[in-house]
PDB file of C-alpha atoms in Angstrom:
ATOM      1  CA  MET A1442       0.000   0.000   0.000  1.00 43.00           C
ATOM      2  CA  ASP A1443       1.511   3.350  -0.883  1.00 44.00           C
ATOM      3  CA  ASP A1444       2.010   6.147   1.663  1.00 42.00           C
ATOM      4  CA  ASP A1445      -0.667   8.474   0.260  1.00 40.00           C
ATOM      5  CA  VAL A1446      -3.375   5.843   0.536  1.00 37.00           C
ATOM      6  CA  GLN A1447      -2.287   4.923   4.058  1.00 36.00           C
ATOM      7  CA  ALA A1448      -2.419   8.591   5.114  1.00 35.00           C
ATOM      8  CA  ILE A1449      -5.973   8.857   3.767  1.00 34.00           C
ATOM      9  CA  ASP A1450      -7.153   5.642   5.427  1.00 35.00           C
ATOM     10  CA  THR A1451      -5.754   6.552   8.860  1.00 33.00           C
ATOM     11  CA  PRO A1452      -7.649   9.345  10.654  1.00 36.00           C
ATOM     12  CA  LEU A1453      -5.421  11.514  12.812  1.00 34.00           C
ATOM     13  CA  SER A1454      -6.688  12.470  16.252  1.00 38.00           C
ATOM     14  CA  HIS A1455      -5.498  14.826  18.959  1.00 41.00           C
ATOM     15  CA  ILE A1456      -7.125  15.462  22.334  1.00 40.00           C
ATOM     16  CA  ASN A1457      -6.574  18.925  23.685  1.00 42.00           C
ATOM     17  CA  GLY A1458      -8.360  20.548  26.593  1.00 44.00           C
ATOM     18  CA  GLY A1459     -11.789  19.008  26.110  1.00 47.00           C
ATOM     19  CA  SER A1460     -12.002  19.167  22.342  1.00 47.00           C
ATOM     20  CA  ILE A1461     -11.143  16.456  19.881  1.00 45.00           C
ATOM     21  CA  SER A1462      -9.815  17.423  16.470  1.00 46.00           C
ATOM     22  CA  PHE A1463      -9.424  14.836  13.753  1.00 45.00           C
ATOM     23  CA  VAL A1464      -8.848  14.743  10.027  1.00 48.00           C
ATOM     24  CA  VAL A1465     -11.440  12.955   7.944  1.00 48.00           C
ATOM     25  CA  PRO A1466     -10.434  11.971   4.418  1.00 54.00           C
ATOM     26  CA  ASP A1467     -12.037  14.259   1.835  1.00 52.00           C
ATOM     27  CA  PRO A1468     -13.706  12.005  -0.777  1.00 52.00           C
ATOM     28  CA  ASP A1469     -13.693  14.842  -3.354  1.00 54.00           C
ATOM     29  CA  SER A1470      -9.928  15.306  -3.120  1.00 52.00           C
ATOM     30  CA  ASN A1471      -7.214  13.209  -4.750  1.00 55.00           C
ATOM     31  CA  SER A1472      -4.559  14.429  -2.287  1.00 53.00           C
ATOM     32  CA  SER A1473      -3.699  12.899   1.085  1.00 53.00           C
ATOM     33  CA  GLY A1474      -5.318  15.860   2.883  1.00 55.00           C
ATOM     34  CA  GLY A1475      -8.642  15.837   4.600  1.00 55.00           C
ATOM     35  CA  VAL A1476     -11.292  17.912   6.320  1.00 50.00           C
ATOM     36  CA  LEU A1477     -10.698  19.049   9.917  1.00 49.00           C
ATOM     37  CA  MET A1478     -13.590  18.200  12.221  1.00 49.00           C
ATOM     38  CA  GLN A1479     -13.959  19.332  15.850  1.00 54.00           C
ATOM     39  CA  ASN A1480     -16.341  18.167  18.574  1.00 58.00           C
ATOM     40  CA  GLN A1481     -16.552  19.377  22.157  1.00 62.00           C
ATOM     41  CA  VAL A1482     -16.180  16.449  24.540  1.00 65.00           C
ATOM     42  CA  PRO A1483     -16.317  17.068  28.304  1.00 70.00           C
ATOM     43  CA  GLN A1484     -13.228  15.683  30.030  1.00 87.00           C
ATOM     44  CA  SER A1485     -12.474  15.215  33.676  1.00 91.00           C
ATOM     45  CA  LYS A1486      -9.653  17.241  35.188  1.00 93.00           C
ATOM     46  CA  TYR A1487      -7.673  14.022  35.486  1.00 93.00           C
ATOM     47  CA  ALA A1488      -8.074  13.248  31.757  1.00 94.00           C
ATOM     48  CA  GLN A1489      -6.998  16.809  30.935  1.00 95.00           C
ATOM     49  CA  LEU A1490      -3.951  16.375  33.180  1.00 96.00           C
ATOM     50  CA  LEU A1491      -2.981  13.152  31.425  1.00 96.00           C
ATOM     51  CA  ALA A1492      -3.289  14.867  28.043  1.00 95.00           C
ATOM     52  CA  VAL A1493      -1.111  17.790  29.185  1.00 96.00           C
ATOM     53  CA  ILE A1494       1.540  15.407  30.533  1.00 97.00           C
ATOM     54  CA  GLU A1495       1.497  13.465  27.265  1.00 96.00           C
ATOM     55  CA  ASP A1496       1.987  16.692  25.293  1.00 96.00           C
ATOM     56  CA  MET A1497       4.824  17.732  27.607  1.00 97.00           C
ATOM     57  CA  GLY A1498       6.605  14.457  26.913  1.00 96.00           C
ATOM     58  CA  LYS A1499       6.852  15.370  23.237  1.00 95.00           C
ATOM     59  CA  ASP A1500       8.808  18.539  24.060  1.00 96.00           C
ATOM     60  CA  ILE A1501      11.441  17.050  26.361  1.00 96.00           C
ATOM     61  CA  ARG A1502      13.886  15.744  23.745  1.00 96.00           C
ATOM     62  CA  PRO A1503      13.755  18.889  21.543  1.00 97.00           C
ATOM     63  CA  THR A1504      14.312  20.991  24.683  1.00 97.00           C
ATOM     64  CA  TYR A1505      17.482  19.044  25.459  1.00 96.00           C
ATOM     65  CA  ALA A1506      18.564  19.606  21.855  1.00 96.00           C
ATOM     66  CA  GLY A1507      18.258  23.370  22.391  1.00 96.00           C
ATOM     67  CA  SER A1508      14.856  24.204  20.918  1.00 96.00           C
ATOM     68  CA  LYS A1509      13.660  27.418  22.535  1.00 97.00           C
ATOM     69  CA  SER A1510      10.079  27.024  21.334  1.00 97.00           C
ATOM     70  CA  SER A1511       9.889  23.523  22.820  1.00 96.00           C
ATOM     71  CA  ALA A1512      11.330  24.837  26.087  1.00 97.00           C
ATOM     72  CA  GLU A1513       8.637  27.532  26.219  1.00 98.00           C
ATOM     73  CA  ARG A1514       5.884  24.986  25.444  1.00 97.00           C
ATOM     74  CA  LEU A1515       7.289  22.750  28.181  1.00 97.00           C
ATOM     75  CA  LYS A1516       7.216  25.638  30.681  1.00 97.00           C
ATOM     76  CA  ARG A1517       3.604  26.442  29.780  1.00 97.00           C
ATOM     77  CA  GLY A1518       2.742  22.745  30.080  1.00 97.00           C
ATOM     78  CA  ILE A1519       4.270  22.590  33.565  1.00 97.00           C
ATOM     79  CA  VAL A1520       2.268  25.631  34.683  1.00 97.00           C
ATOM     80  CA  HIS A1521      -0.919  24.147  33.225  1.00 97.00           C
ATOM     81  CA  ALA A1522      -0.218  20.744  34.814  1.00 97.00           C
ATOM     82  CA  ARG A1523       0.316  22.344  38.245  1.00 98.00           C
ATOM     83  CA  ILE A1524      -3.057  24.088  37.980  1.00 97.00           C
ATOM     84  CA  LEU A1525      -4.766  20.848  36.940  1.00 97.00           C
ATOM     85  CA  VAL A1526      -3.116  18.930  39.809  1.00 97.00           C
ATOM     86  CA  ARG A1527      -4.536  21.454  42.295  1.00 97.00           C
ATOM     87  CA  GLU A1528      -7.981  21.166  40.692  1.00 96.00           C
ATOM     88  CA  CYS A1529      -7.776  17.352  40.764  1.00 96.00           C
ATOM     89  CA  LEU A1530      -6.896  17.435  44.467  1.00 96.00           C
ATOM     90  CA  LEU A1531      -9.831  19.749  45.209  1.00 95.00           C
ATOM     91  CA  GLU A1532     -12.145  17.509  43.203  1.00 93.00           C
ATOM     92  CA  THR A1533     -10.877  14.441  45.096  1.00 94.00           C
ATOM     93  CA  GLU A1534     -11.321  16.126  48.471  1.00 95.00           C
ATOM     94  CA  ARG A1535     -14.877  17.198  47.546  1.00 93.00           C
ATOM     95  CA  SER A1536     -15.849  13.697  46.473  1.00 92.00           C
ATOM     96  CA  ALA A1537     -14.277  12.184  49.623  1.00 94.00           C
ATOM     97  CA  ARG A1538     -16.498  14.381  51.827  1.00 93.00           C
ATOM     98  CA  GLN A1539     -19.700  13.221  50.147  1.00 89.00           C
TER      99      GLN A1539
END
């Protein structure tokens, strides 16, 4: 199977902060591109935290290699993760009291 056909047959997905974006193959197009679709999906704070940590993992190696943009993304990810950890702890404490 050639690479263009494989790219069309495989939808790409990315979870980011409660929304899911994915590329759906465009039947009217002969290229390997597609149509971007977005749906709002409610996520728990814990699921958001896992997604942020996963995204942070992608920036670690480029940061070591000297990428300034990856280092900045990693810093923002750490700040976001710290906020989500606090919110997860509050959510856990609230549910433990009930």
